Short mmCIF file of C-alpha atoms in Angstrom, two decimals:
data_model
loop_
_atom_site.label_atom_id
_atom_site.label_comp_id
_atom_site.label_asym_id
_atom_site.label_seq_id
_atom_site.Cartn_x
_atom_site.Cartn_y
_atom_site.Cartn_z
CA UNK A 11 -23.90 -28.90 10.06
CA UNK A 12 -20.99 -26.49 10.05
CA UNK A 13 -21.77 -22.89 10.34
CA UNK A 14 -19.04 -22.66 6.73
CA UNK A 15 -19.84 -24.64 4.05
CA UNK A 16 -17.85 -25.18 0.81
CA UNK A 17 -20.94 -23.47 -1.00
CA UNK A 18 -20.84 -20.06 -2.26
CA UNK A 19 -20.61 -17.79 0.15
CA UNK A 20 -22.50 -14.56 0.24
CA UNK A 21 -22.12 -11.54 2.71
CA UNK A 22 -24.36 -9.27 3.22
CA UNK A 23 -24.65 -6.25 3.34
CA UNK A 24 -22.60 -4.19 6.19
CA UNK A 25 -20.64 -7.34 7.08
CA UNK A 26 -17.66 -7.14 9.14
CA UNK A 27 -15.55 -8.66 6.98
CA UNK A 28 -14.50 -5.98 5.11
CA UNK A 29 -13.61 -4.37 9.08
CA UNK A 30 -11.66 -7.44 9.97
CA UNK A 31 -9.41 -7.35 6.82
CA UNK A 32 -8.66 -3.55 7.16
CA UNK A 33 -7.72 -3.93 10.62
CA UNK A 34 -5.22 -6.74 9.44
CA UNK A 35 -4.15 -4.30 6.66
CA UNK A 36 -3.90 -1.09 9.09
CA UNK A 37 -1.47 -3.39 11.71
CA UNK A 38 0.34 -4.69 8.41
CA UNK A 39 1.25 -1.05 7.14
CA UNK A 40 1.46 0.88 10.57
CA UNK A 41 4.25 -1.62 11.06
CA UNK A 42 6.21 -0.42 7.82
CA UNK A 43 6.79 3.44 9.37
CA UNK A 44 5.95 3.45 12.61
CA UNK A 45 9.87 2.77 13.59
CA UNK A 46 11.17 5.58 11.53
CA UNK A 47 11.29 7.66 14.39
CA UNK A 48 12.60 5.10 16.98
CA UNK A 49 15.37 3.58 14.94
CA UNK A 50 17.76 6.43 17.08
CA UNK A 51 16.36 5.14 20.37
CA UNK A 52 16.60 1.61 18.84
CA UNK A 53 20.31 2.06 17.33
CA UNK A 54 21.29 3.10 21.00
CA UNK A 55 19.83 0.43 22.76
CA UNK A 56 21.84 -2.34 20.29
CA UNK A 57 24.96 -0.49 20.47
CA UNK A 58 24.72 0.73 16.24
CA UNK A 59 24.89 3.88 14.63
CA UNK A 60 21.69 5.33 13.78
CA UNK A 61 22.14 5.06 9.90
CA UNK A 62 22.68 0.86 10.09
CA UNK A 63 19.07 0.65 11.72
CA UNK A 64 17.45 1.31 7.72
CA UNK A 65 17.82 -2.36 6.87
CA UNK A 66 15.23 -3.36 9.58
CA UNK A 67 12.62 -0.87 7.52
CA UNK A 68 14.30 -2.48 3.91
CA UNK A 69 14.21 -5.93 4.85
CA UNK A 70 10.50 -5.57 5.96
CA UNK A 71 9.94 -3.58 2.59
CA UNK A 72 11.91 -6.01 0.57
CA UNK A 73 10.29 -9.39 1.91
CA UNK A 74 7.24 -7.81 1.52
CA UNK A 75 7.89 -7.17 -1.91
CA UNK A 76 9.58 -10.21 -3.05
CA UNK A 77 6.28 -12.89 -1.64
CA UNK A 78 3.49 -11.08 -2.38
CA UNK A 79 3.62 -12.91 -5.89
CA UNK A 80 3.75 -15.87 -4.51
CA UNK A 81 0.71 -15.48 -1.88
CA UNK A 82 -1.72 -16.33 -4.65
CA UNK A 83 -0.36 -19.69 -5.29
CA UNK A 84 -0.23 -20.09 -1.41
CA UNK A 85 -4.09 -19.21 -1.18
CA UNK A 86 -5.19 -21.32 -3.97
CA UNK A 87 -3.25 -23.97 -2.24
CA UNK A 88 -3.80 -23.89 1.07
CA UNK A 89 -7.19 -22.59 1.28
CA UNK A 90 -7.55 -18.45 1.95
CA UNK A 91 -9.18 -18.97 5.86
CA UNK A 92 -5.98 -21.05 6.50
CA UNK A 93 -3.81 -18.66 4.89
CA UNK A 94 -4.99 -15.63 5.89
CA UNK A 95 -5.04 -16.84 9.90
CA UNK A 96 -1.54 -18.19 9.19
CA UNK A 97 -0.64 -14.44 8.54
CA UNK A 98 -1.91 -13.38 11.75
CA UNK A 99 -0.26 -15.93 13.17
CA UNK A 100 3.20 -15.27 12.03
CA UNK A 101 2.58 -11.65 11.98
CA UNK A 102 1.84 -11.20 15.85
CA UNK A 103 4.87 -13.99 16.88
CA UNK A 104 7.08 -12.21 14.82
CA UNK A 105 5.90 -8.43 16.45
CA UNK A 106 7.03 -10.51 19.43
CA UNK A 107 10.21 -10.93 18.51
CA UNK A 108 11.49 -7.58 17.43
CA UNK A 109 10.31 -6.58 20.95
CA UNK A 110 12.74 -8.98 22.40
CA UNK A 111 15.48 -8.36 20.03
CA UNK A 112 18.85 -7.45 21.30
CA UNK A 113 20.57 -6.85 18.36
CA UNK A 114 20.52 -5.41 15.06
CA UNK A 115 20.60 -8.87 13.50
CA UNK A 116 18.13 -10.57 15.54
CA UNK A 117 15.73 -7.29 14.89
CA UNK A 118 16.14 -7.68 10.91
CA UNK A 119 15.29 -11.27 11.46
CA UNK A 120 12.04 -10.62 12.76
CA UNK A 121 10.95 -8.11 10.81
CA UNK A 122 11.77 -10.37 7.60
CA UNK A 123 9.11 -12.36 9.05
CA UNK A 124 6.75 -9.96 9.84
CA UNK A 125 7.38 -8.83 6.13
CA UNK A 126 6.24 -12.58 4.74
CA UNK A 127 3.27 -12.79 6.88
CA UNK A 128 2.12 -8.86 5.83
CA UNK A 129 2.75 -10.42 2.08
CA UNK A 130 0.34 -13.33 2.87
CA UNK A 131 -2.25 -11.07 4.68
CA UNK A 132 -2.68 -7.98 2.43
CA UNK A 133 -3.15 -10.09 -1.31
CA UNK A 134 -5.04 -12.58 0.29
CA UNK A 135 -7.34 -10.69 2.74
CA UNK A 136 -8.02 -8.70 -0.02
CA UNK A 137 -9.10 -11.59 -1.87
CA UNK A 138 -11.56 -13.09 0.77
CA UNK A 139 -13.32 -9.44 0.44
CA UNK A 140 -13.43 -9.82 -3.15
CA UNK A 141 -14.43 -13.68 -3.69
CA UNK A 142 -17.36 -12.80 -1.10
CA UNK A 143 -18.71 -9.62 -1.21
CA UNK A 144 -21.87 -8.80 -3.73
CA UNK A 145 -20.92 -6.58 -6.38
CA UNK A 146 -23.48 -4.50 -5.27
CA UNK A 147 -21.16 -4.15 -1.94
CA UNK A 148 -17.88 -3.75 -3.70
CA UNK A 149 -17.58 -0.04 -3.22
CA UNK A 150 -18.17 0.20 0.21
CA UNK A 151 -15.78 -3.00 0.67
CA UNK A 152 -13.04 -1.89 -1.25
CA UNK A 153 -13.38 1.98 0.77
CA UNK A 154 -12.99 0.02 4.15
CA UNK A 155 -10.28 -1.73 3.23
CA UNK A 156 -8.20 1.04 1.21
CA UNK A 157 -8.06 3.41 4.19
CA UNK A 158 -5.39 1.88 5.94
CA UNK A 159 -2.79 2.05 3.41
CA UNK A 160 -3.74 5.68 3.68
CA UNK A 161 -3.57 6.34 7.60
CA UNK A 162 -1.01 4.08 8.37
CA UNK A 163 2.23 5.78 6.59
CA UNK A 164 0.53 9.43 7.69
CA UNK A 165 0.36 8.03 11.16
CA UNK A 166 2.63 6.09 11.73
CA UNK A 167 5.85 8.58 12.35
CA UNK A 168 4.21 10.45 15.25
CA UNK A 169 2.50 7.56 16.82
CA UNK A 170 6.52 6.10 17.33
CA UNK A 171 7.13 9.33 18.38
CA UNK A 172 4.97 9.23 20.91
CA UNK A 173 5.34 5.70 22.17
CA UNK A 174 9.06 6.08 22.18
CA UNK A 175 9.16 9.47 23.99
CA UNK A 176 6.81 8.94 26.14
CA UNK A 177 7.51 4.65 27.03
CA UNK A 178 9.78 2.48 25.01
CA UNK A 179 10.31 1.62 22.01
CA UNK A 180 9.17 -2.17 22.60
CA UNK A 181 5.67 -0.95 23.13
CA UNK A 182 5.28 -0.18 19.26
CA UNK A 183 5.26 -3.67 18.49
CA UNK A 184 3.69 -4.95 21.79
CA UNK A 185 0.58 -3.70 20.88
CA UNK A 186 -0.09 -6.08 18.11
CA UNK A 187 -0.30 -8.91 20.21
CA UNK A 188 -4.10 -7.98 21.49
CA UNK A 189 -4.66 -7.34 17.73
CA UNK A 190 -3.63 -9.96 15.86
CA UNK A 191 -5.35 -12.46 18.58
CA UNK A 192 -8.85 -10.65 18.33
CA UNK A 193 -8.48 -10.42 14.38
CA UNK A 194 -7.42 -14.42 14.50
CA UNK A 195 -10.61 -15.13 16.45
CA UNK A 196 -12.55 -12.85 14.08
CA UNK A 197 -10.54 -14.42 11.05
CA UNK A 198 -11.89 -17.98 12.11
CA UNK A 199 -15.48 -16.92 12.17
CA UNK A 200 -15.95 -14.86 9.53
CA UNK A 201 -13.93 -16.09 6.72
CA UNK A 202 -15.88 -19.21 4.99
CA UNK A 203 -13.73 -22.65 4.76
CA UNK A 204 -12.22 -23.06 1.14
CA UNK A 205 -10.57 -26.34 0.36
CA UNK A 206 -7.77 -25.60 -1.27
CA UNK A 207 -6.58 -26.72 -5.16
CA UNK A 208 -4.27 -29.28 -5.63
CA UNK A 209 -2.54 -30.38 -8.65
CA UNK A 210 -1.45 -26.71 -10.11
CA UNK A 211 2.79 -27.11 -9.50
CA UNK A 212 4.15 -23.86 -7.75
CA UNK A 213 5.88 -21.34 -10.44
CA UNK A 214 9.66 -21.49 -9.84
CA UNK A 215 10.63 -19.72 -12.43
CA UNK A 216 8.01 -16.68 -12.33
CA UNK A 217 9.22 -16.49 -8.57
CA UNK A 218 12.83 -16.16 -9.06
CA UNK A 219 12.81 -13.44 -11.85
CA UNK A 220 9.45 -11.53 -10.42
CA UNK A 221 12.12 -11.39 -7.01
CA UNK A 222 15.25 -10.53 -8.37
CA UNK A 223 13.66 -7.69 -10.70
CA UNK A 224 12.13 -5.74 -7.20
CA UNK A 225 14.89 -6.51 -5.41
CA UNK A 226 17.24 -5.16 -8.28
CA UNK A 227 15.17 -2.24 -9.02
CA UNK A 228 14.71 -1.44 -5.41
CA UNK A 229 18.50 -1.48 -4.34
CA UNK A 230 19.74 0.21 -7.67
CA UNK A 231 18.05 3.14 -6.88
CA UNK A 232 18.93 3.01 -3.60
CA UNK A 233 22.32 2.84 -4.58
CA UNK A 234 21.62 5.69 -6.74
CA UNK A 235 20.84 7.75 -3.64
CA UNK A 236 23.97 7.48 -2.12
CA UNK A 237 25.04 10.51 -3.88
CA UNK A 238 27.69 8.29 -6.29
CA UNK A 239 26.81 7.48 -9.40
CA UNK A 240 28.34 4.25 -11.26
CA UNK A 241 28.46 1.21 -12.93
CA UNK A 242 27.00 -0.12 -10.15
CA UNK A 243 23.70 1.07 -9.62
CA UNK A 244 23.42 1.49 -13.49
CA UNK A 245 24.16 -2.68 -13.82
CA UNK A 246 21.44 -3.31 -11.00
CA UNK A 247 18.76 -0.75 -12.43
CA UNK A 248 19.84 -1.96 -16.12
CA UNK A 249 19.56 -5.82 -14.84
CA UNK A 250 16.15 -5.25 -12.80
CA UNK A 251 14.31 -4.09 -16.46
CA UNK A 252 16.18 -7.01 -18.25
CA UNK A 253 15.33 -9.37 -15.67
CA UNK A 254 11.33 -7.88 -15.31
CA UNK A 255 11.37 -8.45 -18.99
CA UNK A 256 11.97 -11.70 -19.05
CA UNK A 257 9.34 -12.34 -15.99
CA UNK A 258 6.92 -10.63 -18.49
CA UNK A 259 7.54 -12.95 -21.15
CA UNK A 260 7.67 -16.12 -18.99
CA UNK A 261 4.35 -15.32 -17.78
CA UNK A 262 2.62 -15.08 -21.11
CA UNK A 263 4.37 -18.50 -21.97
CA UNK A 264 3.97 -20.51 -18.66
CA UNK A 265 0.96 -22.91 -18.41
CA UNK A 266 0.04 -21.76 -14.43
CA UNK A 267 2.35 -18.72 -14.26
CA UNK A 268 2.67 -17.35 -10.65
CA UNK A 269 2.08 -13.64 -11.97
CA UNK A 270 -1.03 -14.03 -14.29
CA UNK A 271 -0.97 -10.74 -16.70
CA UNK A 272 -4.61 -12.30 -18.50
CA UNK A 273 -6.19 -9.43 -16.60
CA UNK A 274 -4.18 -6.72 -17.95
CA UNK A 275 -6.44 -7.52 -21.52
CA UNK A 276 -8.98 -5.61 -19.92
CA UNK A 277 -8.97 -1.67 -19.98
CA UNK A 278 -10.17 -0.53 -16.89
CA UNK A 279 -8.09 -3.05 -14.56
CA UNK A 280 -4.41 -1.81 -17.11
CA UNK A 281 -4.94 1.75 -15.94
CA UNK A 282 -5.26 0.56 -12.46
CA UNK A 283 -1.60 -1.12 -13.15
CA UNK A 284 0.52 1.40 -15.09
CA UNK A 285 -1.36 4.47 -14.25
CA UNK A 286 -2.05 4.12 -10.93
CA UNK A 287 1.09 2.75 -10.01
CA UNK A 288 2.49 6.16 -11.36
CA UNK A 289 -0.37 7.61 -8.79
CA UNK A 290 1.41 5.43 -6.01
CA UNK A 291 5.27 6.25 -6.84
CA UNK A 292 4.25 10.34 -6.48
CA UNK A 293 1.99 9.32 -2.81
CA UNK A 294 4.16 6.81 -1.50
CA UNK A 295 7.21 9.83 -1.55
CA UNK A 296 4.71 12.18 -0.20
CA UNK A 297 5.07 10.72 3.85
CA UNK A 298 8.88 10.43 3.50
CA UNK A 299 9.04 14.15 1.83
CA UNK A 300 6.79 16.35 3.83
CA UNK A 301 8.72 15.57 7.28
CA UNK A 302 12.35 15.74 5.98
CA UNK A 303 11.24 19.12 4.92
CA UNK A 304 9.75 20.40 7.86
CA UNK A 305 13.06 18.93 9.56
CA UNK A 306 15.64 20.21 7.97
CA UNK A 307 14.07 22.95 6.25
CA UNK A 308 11.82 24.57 8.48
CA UNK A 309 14.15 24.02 11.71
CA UNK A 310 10.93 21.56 13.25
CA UNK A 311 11.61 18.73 15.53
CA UNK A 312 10.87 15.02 14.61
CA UNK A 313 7.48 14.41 16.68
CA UNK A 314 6.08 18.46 15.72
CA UNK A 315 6.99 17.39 12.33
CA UNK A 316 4.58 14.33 12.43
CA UNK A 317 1.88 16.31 13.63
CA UNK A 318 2.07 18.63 11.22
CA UNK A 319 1.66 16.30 8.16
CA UNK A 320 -1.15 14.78 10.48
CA UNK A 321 -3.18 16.99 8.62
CA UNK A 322 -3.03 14.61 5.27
CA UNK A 323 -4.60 11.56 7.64
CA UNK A 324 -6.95 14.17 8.56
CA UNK A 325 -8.27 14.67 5.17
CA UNK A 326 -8.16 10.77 4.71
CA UNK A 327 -10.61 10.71 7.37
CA UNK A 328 -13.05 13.70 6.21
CA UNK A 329 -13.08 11.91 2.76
CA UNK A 330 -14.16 8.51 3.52
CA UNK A 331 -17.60 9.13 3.77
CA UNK A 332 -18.04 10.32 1.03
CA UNK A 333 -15.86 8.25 -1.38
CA UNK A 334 -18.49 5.56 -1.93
CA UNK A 335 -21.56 8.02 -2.66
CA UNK A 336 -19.75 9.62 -5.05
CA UNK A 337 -18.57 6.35 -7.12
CA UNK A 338 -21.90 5.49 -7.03
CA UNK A 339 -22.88 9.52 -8.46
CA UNK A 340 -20.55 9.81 -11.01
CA UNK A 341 -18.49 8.33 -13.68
CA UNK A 342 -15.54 6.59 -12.85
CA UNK A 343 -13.43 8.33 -15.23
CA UNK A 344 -14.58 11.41 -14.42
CA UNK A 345 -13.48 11.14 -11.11
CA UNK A 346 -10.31 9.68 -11.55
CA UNK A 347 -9.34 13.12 -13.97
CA UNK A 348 -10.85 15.94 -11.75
CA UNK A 349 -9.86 14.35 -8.74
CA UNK A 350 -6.52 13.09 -10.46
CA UNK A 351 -6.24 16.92 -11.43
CA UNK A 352 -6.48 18.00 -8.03
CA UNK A 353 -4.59 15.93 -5.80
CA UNK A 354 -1.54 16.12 -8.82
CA UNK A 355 -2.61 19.99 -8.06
CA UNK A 356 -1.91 19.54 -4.27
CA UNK A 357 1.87 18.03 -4.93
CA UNK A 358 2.86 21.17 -7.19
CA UNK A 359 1.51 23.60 -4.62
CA UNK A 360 4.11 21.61 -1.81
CA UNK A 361 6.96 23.45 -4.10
CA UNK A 362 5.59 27.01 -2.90
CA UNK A 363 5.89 26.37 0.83
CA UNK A 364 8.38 27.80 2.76
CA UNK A 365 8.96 28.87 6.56
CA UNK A 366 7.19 31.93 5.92
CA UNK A 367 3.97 30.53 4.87
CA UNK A 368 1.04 30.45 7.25
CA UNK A 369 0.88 27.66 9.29
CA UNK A 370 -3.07 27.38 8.67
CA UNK A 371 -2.39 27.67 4.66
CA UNK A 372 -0.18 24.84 5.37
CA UNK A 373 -2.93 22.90 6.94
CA UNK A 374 -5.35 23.38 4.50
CA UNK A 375 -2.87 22.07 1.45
CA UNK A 376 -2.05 19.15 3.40
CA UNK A 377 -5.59 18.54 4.32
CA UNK A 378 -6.69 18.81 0.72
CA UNK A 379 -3.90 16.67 -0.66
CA UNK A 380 -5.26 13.85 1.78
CA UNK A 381 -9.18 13.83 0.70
CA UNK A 382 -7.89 13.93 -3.01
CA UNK A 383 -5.23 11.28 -2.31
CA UNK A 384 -7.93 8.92 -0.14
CA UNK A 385 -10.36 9.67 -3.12
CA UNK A 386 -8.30 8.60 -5.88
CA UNK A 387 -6.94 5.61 -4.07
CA UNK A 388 -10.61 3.93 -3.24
CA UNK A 389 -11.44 5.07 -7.03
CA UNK A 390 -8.23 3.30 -8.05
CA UNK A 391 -8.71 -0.14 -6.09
CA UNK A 392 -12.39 -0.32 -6.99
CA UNK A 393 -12.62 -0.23 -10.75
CA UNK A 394 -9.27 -2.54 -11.07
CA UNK A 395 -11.47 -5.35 -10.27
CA UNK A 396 -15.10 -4.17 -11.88
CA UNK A 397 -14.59 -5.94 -14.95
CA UNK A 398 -12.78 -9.05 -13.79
CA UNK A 399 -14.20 -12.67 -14.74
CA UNK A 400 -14.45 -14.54 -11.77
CA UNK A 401 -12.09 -17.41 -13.03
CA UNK A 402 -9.21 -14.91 -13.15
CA UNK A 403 -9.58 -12.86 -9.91
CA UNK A 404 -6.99 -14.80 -7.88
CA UNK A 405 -4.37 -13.84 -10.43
CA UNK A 406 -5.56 -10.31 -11.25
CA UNK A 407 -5.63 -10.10 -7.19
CA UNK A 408 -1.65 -11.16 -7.02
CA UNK A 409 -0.71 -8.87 -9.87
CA UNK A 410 -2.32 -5.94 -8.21
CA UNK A 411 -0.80 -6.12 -5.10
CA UNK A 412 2.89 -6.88 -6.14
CA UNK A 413 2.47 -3.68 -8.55
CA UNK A 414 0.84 -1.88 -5.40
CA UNK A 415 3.49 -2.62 -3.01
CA UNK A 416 6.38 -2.07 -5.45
CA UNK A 417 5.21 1.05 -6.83
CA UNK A 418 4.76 2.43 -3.01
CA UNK A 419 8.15 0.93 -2.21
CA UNK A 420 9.70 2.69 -5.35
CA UNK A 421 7.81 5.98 -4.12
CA UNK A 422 10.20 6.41 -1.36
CA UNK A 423 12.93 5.66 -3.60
CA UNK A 424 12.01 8.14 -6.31
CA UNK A 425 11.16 10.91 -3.71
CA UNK A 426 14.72 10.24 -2.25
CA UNK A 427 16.84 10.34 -5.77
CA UNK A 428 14.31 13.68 -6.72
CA UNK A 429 16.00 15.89 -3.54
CA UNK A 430 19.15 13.98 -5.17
CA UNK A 431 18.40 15.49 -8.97
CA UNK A 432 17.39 19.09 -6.93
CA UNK A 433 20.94 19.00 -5.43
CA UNK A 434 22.43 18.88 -9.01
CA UNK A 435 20.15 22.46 -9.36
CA UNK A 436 21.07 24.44 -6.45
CA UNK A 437 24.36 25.43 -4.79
CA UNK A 438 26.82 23.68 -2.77
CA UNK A 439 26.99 25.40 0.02
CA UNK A 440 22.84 25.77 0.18
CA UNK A 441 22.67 21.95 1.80
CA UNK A 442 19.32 20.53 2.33
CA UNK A 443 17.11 23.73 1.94
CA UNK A 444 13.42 24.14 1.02
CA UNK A 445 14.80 24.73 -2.17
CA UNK A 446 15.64 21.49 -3.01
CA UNK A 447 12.50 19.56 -1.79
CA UNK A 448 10.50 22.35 -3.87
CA UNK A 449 12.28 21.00 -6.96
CA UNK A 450 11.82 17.26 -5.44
CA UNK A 451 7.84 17.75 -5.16
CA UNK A 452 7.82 19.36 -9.24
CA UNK A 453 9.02 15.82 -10.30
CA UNK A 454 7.31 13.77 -7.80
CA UNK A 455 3.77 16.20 -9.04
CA UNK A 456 4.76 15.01 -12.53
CA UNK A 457 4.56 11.25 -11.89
CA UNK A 458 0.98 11.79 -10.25
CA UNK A 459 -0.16 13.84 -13.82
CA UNK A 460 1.10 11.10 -16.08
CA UNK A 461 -0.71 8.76 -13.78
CA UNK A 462 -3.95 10.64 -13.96
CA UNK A 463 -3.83 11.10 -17.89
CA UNK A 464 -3.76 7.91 -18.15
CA UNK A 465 -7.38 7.55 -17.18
CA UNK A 466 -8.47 9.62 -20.58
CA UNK A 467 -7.86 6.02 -22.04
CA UNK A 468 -10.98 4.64 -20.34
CA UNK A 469 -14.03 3.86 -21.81
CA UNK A 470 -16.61 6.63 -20.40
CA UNK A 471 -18.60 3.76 -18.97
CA UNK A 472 -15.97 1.94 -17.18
CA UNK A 473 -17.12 0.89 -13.38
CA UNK A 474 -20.55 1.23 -14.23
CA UNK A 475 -21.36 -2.53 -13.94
CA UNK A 476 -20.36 -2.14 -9.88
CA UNK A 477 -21.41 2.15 -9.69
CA UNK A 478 -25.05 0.98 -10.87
CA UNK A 479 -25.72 -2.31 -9.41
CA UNK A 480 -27.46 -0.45 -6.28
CA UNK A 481 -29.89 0.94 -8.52
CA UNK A 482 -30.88 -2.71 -10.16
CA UNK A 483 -31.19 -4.23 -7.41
CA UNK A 484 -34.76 -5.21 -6.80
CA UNK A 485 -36.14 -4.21 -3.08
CA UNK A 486 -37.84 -6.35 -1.17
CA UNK A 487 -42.00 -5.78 -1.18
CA UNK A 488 -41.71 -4.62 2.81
CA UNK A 489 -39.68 -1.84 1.58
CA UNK A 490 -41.36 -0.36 -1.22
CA UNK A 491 -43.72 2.12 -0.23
#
């Protein structure tokens, strides 16, 4: 008999699983900023000016951004094991490839195939985790496999630092190779064999409007950023909304739409959409913020600059302990106000630091910003998916992550056109001061508040299906004493 069966499969308790997919998930989103601070070093070696290197970091964005809709559809086709070791696959050739690129072209080539292998492994390892974990395991699941998208954009910046200073720049993407071939041998043993469904036609339609309103909305505001303002980026921003609108409607009408929005009928897994993806814009500016200020406002270097806002992964790592006993304590809305409170808290205090300020002050506000931000994150993933039916978790699962990854890739967008709106508020001849990212982190602390009001719409006992399920669990006779 084969050790996978097509039965249901159940993990138990403490399985690796959960490990294997957020080590897939770290190497995914390490990828997506640990260049920043090679592209110089890079843009030397293939004979470009520094500033051209940014479309290898937006075509990864962008291709990430543009499949991850259709990676359900690919799943539920193809089976998830298959899928999912596909990913790895294509994700470690392509890390290959950018280390053996010679040109700027060749580069963005490769990393727009390492961006539609991270689309296929972060929806659908995410989706082997939550087709085959107990519910009564979700919360420590879900904690694993959120803390990557929290270390990796923290660490990232100085770990490229470091590998570029100290070796070359090819080692950044070297290293995958060992990890993608251990998590590919890990992938085929732990992830049960799924046939996959045949008969449900791929949604052409959804796909071309779901892409061209990210893309749109992405490269308007882009365009925004340039410091011109036209008809240009206001016909791409304008066109992105009509365009998203029409996606909308098309996937209410479509018989097997490829962006379900079924889900969004149910409370607790809507706040995890609009509000939290308010929650995202405000942290995904956060990482591209915090160093351009130290940079050009304190004076600090590129690599000191990393290590200072090392101190956010360093709360990230002093919270995750501690995440999962306290879902299980208290109510999820509770936590997602307080803690909501606080980390929008954290953003508003950024605006009051200047040169002057105590390093070790400094520190501590960065520190405390990354337990809050780690907190509200794991809260945020975990009750999307509490109150899911089974039947619809494959589409709730797609939505999720395409409003995930956009609202992160909009984050740097947002925090970028903020220090553009602070320029409009300060003199001339002041240039890039602290000045203007204090203004920058006001309306970046404003998106995380509106994100974390919107929790007062939940019902009081949202979660509680998943937060209590420990406690009904019988124990086996052995253990009760």
């Amino acid at each position: 008999m084969s050790f996978f069966s097509n039965k249901k499969f159940s993990l138990p308790p403490g399985s690796a699983l959960p490990l294997l997919v957020a080590g897939a998930f770290f190497m995914e989103n390490l990828d997506a900023t640990v260049i920043v601070t090679a592209l110089p070093q890079m843009a030397k070696d293939f004979g470009v000016h520094p500033v051209d290197m940014n479309i290898g970091v937006s075509a990864y964005i962008l291709t990430l951004t543009v499949f991850i809709p259709a990676s359900g559809w690919i799943a539920n086709r193809f089976g998830t094991r298959n899928v999912f070791s596909l990913a790895l696959i294509l994700f470690t050739l392509a890390s290959l490839l950018c280390s053996a690129s010679v040109s700027l072209s060749t580069f963005t080539a490769a990393r727009m195939l390492q961006g539609f292998a991270g689309a296929l492994m972060v929806p659908v390892g995410r989706l082997v985790v939550l087709k085959n974990t107990q519910k009564s395991d979700l919360i420590r699941a879900i904690a694993t496999i959120t803390w990557p998208g929290l270390v990796a954009p923290i660490l990232g910046p100085p770990l490229g630092g470091f590998i570029t200073t100290y070796a070359s720049w090819h080692w950044i993407f070297l290293l995958n190779l060992p990890l993608g071939i251990i998590a590919l041998v890990f992938s085929r043993k732990l992830i049960p064999q799924v046939e996959g469904q045949k008969g449900v036609p791929f949604d052409v339609t959804g796909f071309v409007l779901t892409g061209a309103a990210c893309l749109g909305l992405i490269f308007g505001l882009d365009m925004f950023n340039q410091g011109t303002i036209n008809w240009k980026p206001v016909t791409m921003v304008g066109g992105a909304v009509i365009v998203g609108a029409l996606a909308v409607w098309h996937s209410g009408r479509a018989t097997h739409p490829l962006l379900p929005l079924t889900a969004l009928k149910i409370k607790s897994y809507a706040v995890t959409i609009y509000g939290g993806s308010l929650f995202r814009v405000a942290i995904g500016a956060l990482p591209f913020l915090l160093p351009l200020m130290f940079q050009l406002g304190y004076g600090m270097n590129a690599f000191d600059a990393g290590l200072l806002v090392l101190a956010v992964f360093a709360g990230n790592l002093a919270m995750k302990p501690f995440t999962s006993p306290i879902l299980h304590r208290f109510r999820f809305k509770s936590i997602m106000l307080i803690n909501g409170l606080l980390n929008s808290a954290t953003i508003f205090a950024c605006a009051l630091l200047t040169p002057d300020v105590p390093t070790a002050i400094t520190l501590l506000l960065l520190f405390a910003s990354g337990m809050t931000r780690s907190m509200q994150f794991t809260a945020l993933n975990t009750l999307a998916f509490s109150q899911v039916p089974a039947e619809q978790m494959g589409g709730a699962n797609t939505l999720f992550n395409t409003a995930q990854q956009l609202s992160t890739g909009l984050g740097i967008a947002i925090g970028a056109l903020s220090l553009r709106v602070a320029e409009h508020f300060l003199p001339a001849s002041a240039g890039m001061q602290t000045g203007t990212f204090h203004i920058a982190f006001i309306i970046i602390g404003v998106f995380s508040l509106a994100g974390t009001l919107d929790s007062l719409t939940l019902d009081p006992t949202a979660g509680d299906e998943i937060r209590r399920k420990k406690e009904s669990v019988p124990q086996p006779a052995s253990s009760q004493k």
